[in-house]
Structure formats: structure tokens, C-alpha cells
Amino acid sequence: MSIDEFADLKLFITGPTYIRPEIRKAAALPEFGHRDRENDKRSAPIFSGLKALAGLPDDYRSFLINGSGSTCMEASIRSLVADDEVVLNVTVGAFGDLYHTISLANGKLAVKLEFEPGSAIDPDVLVEAMDKHHPSVVTITHNETSTGVTNDIVSLCKLIRDNNAMPLVDGVSIFGGADLRLAEARPAIYCTATQKSLALPAGFGIGFVGPDAMEKAERVTNKGHSSDILKQLAKAESGQCLTTPNTALLNQMAIQLDHIEHTEGVEARFARHETMRDMVHGFVNGLDGFELFAQEGYRSPTLTTVRCPKGVTAATLKNVLKERMRERGYLFDPGYGKLNTRLEEAGRAAFFRIGHMGDMTPAMLEEYLGELGEELERL
Ligand SMILES: Cc1ncc(COP(=O)(O)O)c(C=O)c1O
């Protein structure tokens, strides 16, 4: 097989995301021993960059877990929910549902609180559910990739704690693209991954762990081995992974986090994401018949969901628009498949998504929106 057979499409999906040339090149840097001091050269910029980008409080600790965002979420459930405790999984879409699936699959007493697609978590409804179920742990999604909704984790984590539970947050598709305000939110654990706004290949889950979670995990039994956050944190103390890591990804990650912290700058990175969100909103508002799908005030800085006029079906998005954009050199995102099916079955319009995160630039986005606009007019 020739390497030319793999298409080099510009990814405007919601992850994995575009990888810039320097980071592609970094994948070819030398392999190294993950228990050797060569590892330290990578781990120093990685952990420093993660801390800066997350705005991590000094009493929090970070780890990299082999796998992806779900692996970190699974470790959070295994390590922080005792077998006799109730975990309330609050969901505004497919990834809130994923936390529930993970909780059930690990034998936990899990209850689900579900909001309408496109809506953010309503705090009053959450309090009612907490009064009813008395959970010890509550999971929430920071940025729901399937609907483009960003929840306010600062007020929600406070509310969860005020109601005597521990907040666990999935931030897979926003970390690296916006200020997480972790020092104010102080979740017990914040789970994320490499392949979204960090603009790296998938391969690690990333966990940011607060002091109360470290203390609680000491008491929770049956945490497993690689899903035990205390074992993960113990190895991360010396900059290492608990199990053998992907050294190519560590090379890329070191170059990328050093670049973000010292060259691009964290604030500039967040500002670029806001600019790109505004560009996409302006584009959608200028389209005839298309509308922003997510609740106003809760629209994601890293991806946008666009509700289509009645004549544009999920099948058109997937079979026609996606293929026409592929011919133009782009990977278009025709919306979250299961959700579009559900919406159409209920007689509602389908939506598509535009990923605008990671190392994408406003110039790249402008070019994409121009071409997408032409194709939307052709439909
Ligand atoms: C919000 C959110 N949570 C969790 C996941 C699952 O992460 P992973 O695919 O890295 O396991 C995703 C993946 O798209 C996501 O967007």
C-alpha cells in the first residue's frame, strides 16, 4: 500500500482535530525509554503546559492515562464512587449519557437526569433530582460535543457541593480552547483528552484531581489497577505514566504544550477560539433558514451546531453535503448521527456541526465557511 492512498483532508469535525505541520513532524522524533531520564525532558513541558492551560490550582494534581477521554472518565467512576453510593449522571446529550453507561457498566448505583438536546443543565431541576436521589457523586459534561452546549461548571459544581455531593466533570472537548475556571469550580476531578482542543492525536486521557478526590479514593475499594487514580497520580509524581505510553505522542505533546505555554500564549489561544466562535455565529446568522441549535448563553467556544431548514435532512447532510465537501478537501461534520435520527423521528429538523478548535486558524475557518456557504446554497 502506498502512503499516498490516505487522503489529507482538513478536519472540521469535532475531534480528532487538525494537526499542524510541526506537530506532525514531532511524531517522527526518536522513541525513548519511558522509565529513563529522557522521559523527564518530555514530562516537564507537558505537565507545566497542562497546568498553565487548565489554570490548575496548586493543590490539584494531573495524570496522563493510556487510552482516551472515556478511560479517564471510567477511572473517575471506579475511584470515586463507592459501591453503596448513588451516582447521578446529568446529561445534556450523548457524552452525558456516556458517563451513565460507564457508571452502570462498572456496577454502580447510577441514576440519570436528562435534559432536552440543545439545552443546558437547569440548576433548579438538578436540585430537585438531588433531593430525590441523594447522590454522593454527580457527573456533568462541561462541553457537550453532540449538541454544542457548554454548561456553567462554576455554578454547577458549587450547587452540587452545597447539596453534599462530589462533582466529576467531563471536559473532553473544551480543554485547551477556553478558560476552564477550575480554581473557582474546583471539581473533584476534571477529565479530558488529547485529540480535541489540544490538537494532538488521541492516545491519552488527562485527569486533574483535587484534594478531596485524592482523600476519597483512599477509601473506595475495587478501583481496579489502571483505573485507580491514586496509582496514576503516584507515577505522575515522577512525570511518568503507570503503563507504557505512546512515546511518539509524548514527543508531540511536549512540543505542543511548550508552544502553547511559551509561544502562542494561553490567553491568545482562548481569544482565538472566541474569534472563531463569533465568525461561525456570524456565518450561521447570515444563512437563510439555518439557525444556531444550542441554547443562547450556553454556546460552545469550540464547536457550533446548526439547525437546518426542513428540506435539508440528515441523509442529505451525510450523503450529499459531506461528500461534496470531501471533494473540496474538507471533512464536514453532518451532526451527531443518533441524535439526528431521534430528532427526525420526532418530526424535528436535523443539524450539522462545525468544529472550530485546536490549532485551526481564523483564516482556515474563513476559507472553509466560504466553501461551505457555496455548497449550502446548492442544496
Ligand atoms: C464531551 C466528550 N466526552 C467524552 C468523549 C469520549 O472521549 P474519547 O473518545 O476520547 O474516549 C468525547 C468524545 O468525543 C466527548 O466529546
mmCIF file with all atom_site columns, C-alpha atoms in Angstrom, residues 288-372:
data_model
loop_
_atom_site.group_PDB
_atom_site.id
_atom_site.type_symbol
_atom_site.label_atom_id
_atom_site.label_alt_id
_atom_site.label_comp_id
_atom_site.label_asym_id
_atom_site.label_entity_id
_atom_site.label_seq_id
_atom_site.pdbx_PDB_ins_code
_atom_site.Cartn_x
_atom_site.Cartn_y
_atom_site.Cartn_z
_atom_site.occupancy
_atom_site.B_iso_or_equiv
_atom_site.pdbx_formal_charge
_atom_site.auth_seq_id
_atom_site.auth_comp_id
_atom_site.auth_asym_id
_atom_site.auth_atom_id
_atom_site.pdbx_PDB_model_num
ATOM 1  C CA . ASP A 1 288 ? -31.318 31.722 5.025  1.00 0.00 ? 288 ASP A CA 1
ATOM 2  C CA . GLY A 1 289 ? -33.298 29.150 7.033  1.00 0.00 ? 289 GLY A CA 1
ATOM 3  C CA . PHE A 1 290 ? -30.423 27.848 9.185  1.00 0.00 ? 290 PHE A CA 1
ATOM 4  C CA . GLU A 1 291 ? -30.246 28.613 12.911 1.00 0.00 ? 291 GLU A CA 1
ATOM 5  C CA . LEU A 1 292 ? -27.968 28.126 15.894 1.00 0.00 ? 292 LEU A CA 1
ATOM 6  C CA . PHE A 1 293 ? -29.146 24.963 17.684 1.00 0.00 ? 293 PHE A CA 1
ATOM 7  C CA . ALA A 1 294 ? -27.728 25.350 21.203 1.00 0.00 ? 294 ALA A CA 1
ATOM 8  C CA . GLN A 1 295 ? -29.391 27.398 23.933 1.00 0.00 ? 295 GLN A CA 1
ATOM 9  C CA . GLU A 1 296 ? -28.368 31.046 23.840 1.00 0.00 ? 296 GLU A CA 1
ATOM 10 C CA . GLY A 1 297 ? -25.863 31.927 26.550 1.00 0.00 ? 297 GLY A CA 1
ATOM 11 C CA . TYR A 1 298 ? -24.521 28.347 26.596 1.00 0.00 ? 298 TYR A CA 1
ATOM 12 C CA . ARG A 1 299 ? -22.994 28.078 23.107 1.00 0.00 ? 299 ARG A CA 1
ATOM 13 C CA . SER A 1 300 ? -19.688 26.297 22.896 1.00 0.00 ? 300 SER A CA 1
ATOM 14 C CA . PRO A 1 301 ? -16.428 28.128 22.144 1.00 0.00 ? 301 PRO A CA 1
ATOM 15 C CA . THR A 1 302 ? -15.065 25.037 20.362 1.00 0.00 ? 302 THR A CA 1
ATOM 16 C CA . LEU A 1 303 ? -17.911 23.762 18.165 1.00 0.00 ? 303 LEU A CA 1
ATOM 17 C CA . THR A 1 304 ? -21.210 25.031 16.787 1.00 0.00 ? 304 THR A CA 1
ATOM 18 C CA . THR A 1 305 ? -24.381 23.101 15.981 1.00 0.00 ? 305 THR A CA 1
ATOM 19 C CA . VAL A 1 306 ? -26.521 24.409 13.113 1.00 0.00 ? 306 VAL A CA 1
ATOM 20 C CA . ARG A 1 307 ? -30.217 23.566 12.783 1.00 0.00 ? 307 ARG A CA 1
ATOM 21 C CA . CYS A 1 308 ? -31.248 23.016 9.145  1.00 0.00 ? 308 CYS A CA 1
ATOM 22 C CA . PRO A 1 309 ? -34.394 24.101 7.347  1.00 0.00 ? 309 PRO A CA 1
ATOM 23 C CA . LYS A 1 310 ? -36.991 21.317 6.953  1.00 0.00 ? 310 LYS A CA 1
ATOM 24 C CA . GLY A 1 311 ? -35.914 20.326 3.416  1.00 0.00 ? 311 GLY A CA 1
ATOM 25 C CA . VAL A 1 312 ? -32.340 19.551 4.465  1.00 0.00 ? 312 VAL A CA 1
ATOM 26 C CA . THR A 1 313 ? -32.430 16.092 6.037  1.00 0.00 ? 313 THR A CA 1
ATOM 27 C CA . ALA A 1 314 ? -29.790 14.154 7.965  1.00 0.00 ? 314 ALA A CA 1
ATOM 28 C CA . ALA A 1 315 ? -29.414 11.929 4.903  1.00 0.00 ? 315 ALA A CA 1
ATOM 29 C CA . THR A 1 316 ? -28.687 14.982 2.709  1.00 0.00 ? 316 THR A CA 1
ATOM 30 C CA . LEU A 1 317 ? -26.083 16.187 5.188  1.00 0.00 ? 317 LEU A CA 1
ATOM 31 C CA . LYS A 1 318 ? -24.389 12.804 5.311  1.00 0.00 ? 318 LYS A CA 1
ATOM 32 C CA . ASN A 1 319 ? -24.690 11.595 1.742  1.00 0.00 ? 319 ASN A CA 1
ATOM 33 C CA . VAL A 1 320 ? -24.596 14.803 -0.268 1.00 0.00 ? 320 VAL A CA 1
ATOM 34 C CA . LEU A 1 321 ? -23.023 17.706 1.632  1.00 0.00 ? 321 LEU A CA 1
ATOM 35 C CA . LYS A 1 322 ? -20.345 15.644 3.356  1.00 0.00 ? 322 LYS A CA 1
ATOM 36 C CA . GLU A 1 323 ? -19.253 14.092 0.046  1.00 0.00 ? 323 GLU A CA 1
ATOM 37 C CA . ARG A 1 324 ? -19.250 17.434 -1.791 1.00 0.00 ? 324 ARG A CA 1
ATOM 38 C CA . MET A 1 325 ? -17.088 18.957 0.941  1.00 0.00 ? 325 MET A CA 1
ATOM 39 C CA . ARG A 1 326 ? -14.771 15.933 0.747  1.00 0.00 ? 326 ARG A CA 1
ATOM 40 C CA . GLU A 1 327 ? -14.286 16.667 -2.949 1.00 0.00 ? 327 GLU A CA 1
ATOM 41 C CA . ARG A 1 328 ? -13.193 20.155 -1.905 1.00 0.00 ? 328 ARG A CA 1
ATOM 42 C CA . GLY A 1 329 ? -10.632 18.677 0.538  1.00 0.00 ? 329 GLY A CA 1
ATOM 43 C CA . TYR A 1 330 ? -12.536 19.006 3.819  1.00 0.00 ? 330 TYR A CA 1
ATOM 44 C CA . LEU A 1 331 ? -14.059 16.605 6.321  1.00 0.00 ? 331 LEU A CA 1
ATOM 45 C CA . PHE A 1 332 ? -17.511 18.041 7.103  1.00 0.00 ? 332 PHE A CA 1
ATOM 46 C CA . ASP A 1 333 ? -19.402 17.007 10.236 1.00 0.00 ? 333 ASP A CA 1
ATOM 47 C CA . PRO A 1 334 ? -23.011 16.032 9.388  1.00 0.00 ? 334 PRO A CA 1
ATOM 48 C CA . GLY A 1 335 ? -24.170 16.138 13.028 1.00 0.00 ? 335 GLY A CA 1
ATOM 49 C CA . TYR A 1 336 ? -24.350 13.518 15.751 1.00 0.00 ? 336 TYR A CA 1
ATOM 50 C CA . GLY A 1 337 ? -25.949 10.590 13.926 1.00 0.00 ? 337 GLY A CA 1
ATOM 51 C CA . LYS A 1 338 ? -28.108 9.057  16.672 1.00 0.00 ? 338 LYS A CA 1
ATOM 52 C CA . LEU A 1 339 ? -29.373 12.449 17.752 1.00 0.00 ? 339 LEU A CA 1
ATOM 53 C CA . ASN A 1 340 ? -30.326 13.469 14.216 1.00 0.00 ? 340 ASN A CA 1
ATOM 54 C CA . THR A 1 341 ? -32.235 10.188 13.834 1.00 0.00 ? 341 THR A CA 1
ATOM 55 C CA . ARG A 1 342 ? -34.060 10.868 17.092 1.00 0.00 ? 342 ARG A CA 1
ATOM 56 C CA . LEU A 1 343 ? -34.892 14.458 16.128 1.00 0.00 ? 343 LEU A CA 1
ATOM 57 C CA . GLU A 1 344 ? -36.177 13.474 12.700 1.00 0.00 ? 344 GLU A CA 1
ATOM 58 C CA . GLU A 1 345 ? -38.299 10.664 14.170 1.00 0.00 ? 345 GLU A CA 1
ATOM 59 C CA . ALA A 1 346 ? -39.895 13.316 16.399 1.00 0.00 ? 346 ALA A CA 1
ATOM 60 C CA . GLY A 1 347 ? -40.621 15.455 13.317 1.00 0.00 ? 347 GLY A CA 1
ATOM 61 C CA . ARG A 1 348 ? -37.854 17.945 14.118 1.00 0.00 ? 348 ARG A CA 1
ATOM 62 C CA . ALA A 1 349 ? -35.112 19.328 11.881 1.00 0.00 ? 349 ALA A CA 1
ATOM 63 C CA . ALA A 1 350 ? -31.638 17.798 11.635 1.00 0.00 ? 350 ALA A CA 1
ATOM 64 C CA . PHE A 1 351 ? -28.465 19.730 12.441 1.00 0.00 ? 351 PHE A CA 1
ATOM 65 C CA . PHE A 1 352 ? -24.820 19.713 11.441 1.00 0.00 ? 352 PHE A CA 1
ATOM 66 C CA . ARG A 1 353 ? -21.729 20.707 13.380 1.00 0.00 ? 353 ARG A CA 1
ATOM 67 C CA . ILE A 1 354 ? -18.713 22.865 12.735 1.00 0.00 ? 354 ILE A CA 1
ATOM 68 C CA . GLY A 1 355 ? -15.636 22.117 14.827 1.00 0.00 ? 355 GLY A CA 1
ATOM 69 C CA . HIS A 1 356 ? -13.583 25.275 15.432 1.00 0.00 ? 356 HIS A CA 1
ATOM 70 C CA . MET A 1 357 ? -11.000 24.212 17.921 1.00 0.00 ? 357 MET A CA 1
ATOM 71 C CA . GLY A 1 358 ? -7.382  23.328 18.461 1.00 0.00 ? 358 GLY A CA 1
ATOM 72 C CA . ASP A 1 359 ? -4.821  24.754 16.080 1.00 0.00 ? 359 ASP A CA 1
ATOM 73 C CA . MET A 1 360 ? -7.254  25.806 13.399 1.00 0.00 ? 360 MET A CA 1
ATOM 74 C CA . THR A 1 361 ? -6.779  29.461 12.470 1.00 0.00 ? 361 THR A CA 1
ATOM 75 C CA . PRO A 1 362 ? -9.400  32.100 11.659 1.00 0.00 ? 362 PRO A CA 1
ATOM 76 C CA . ALA A 1 363 ? -8.000  32.173 8.099  1.00 0.00 ? 363 ALA A CA 1
ATOM 77 C CA . MET A 1 364 ? -8.549  28.419 7.675  1.00 0.00 ? 364 MET A CA 1
ATOM 78 C CA . LEU A 1 365 ? -12.032 28.761 9.094  1.00 0.00 ? 365 LEU A CA 1
ATOM 79 C CA . GLU A 1 366 ? -12.888 31.674 6.812  1.00 0.00 ? 366 GLU A CA 1
ATOM 80 C CA . GLU A 1 367 ? -11.874 29.633 3.790  1.00 0.00 ? 367 GLU A CA 1
ATOM 81 C CA . TYR A 1 368 ? -13.962 26.682 4.996  1.00 0.00 ? 368 TYR A CA 1
ATOM 82 C CA . LEU A 1 369 ? -17.051 28.774 5.703  1.00 0.00 ? 369 LEU A CA 1
ATOM 83 C CA . GLY A 1 370 ? -16.791 30.334 2.251  1.00 0.00 ? 370 GLY A CA 1
ATOM 84 C CA . GLU A 1 371 ? -16.782 26.917 0.591  1.00 0.00 ? 371 GLU A CA 1
ATOM 85 C CA . LEU A 1 372 ? -19.458 25.506 2.888  1.00 0.00 ? 372 LEU A CA 1
#
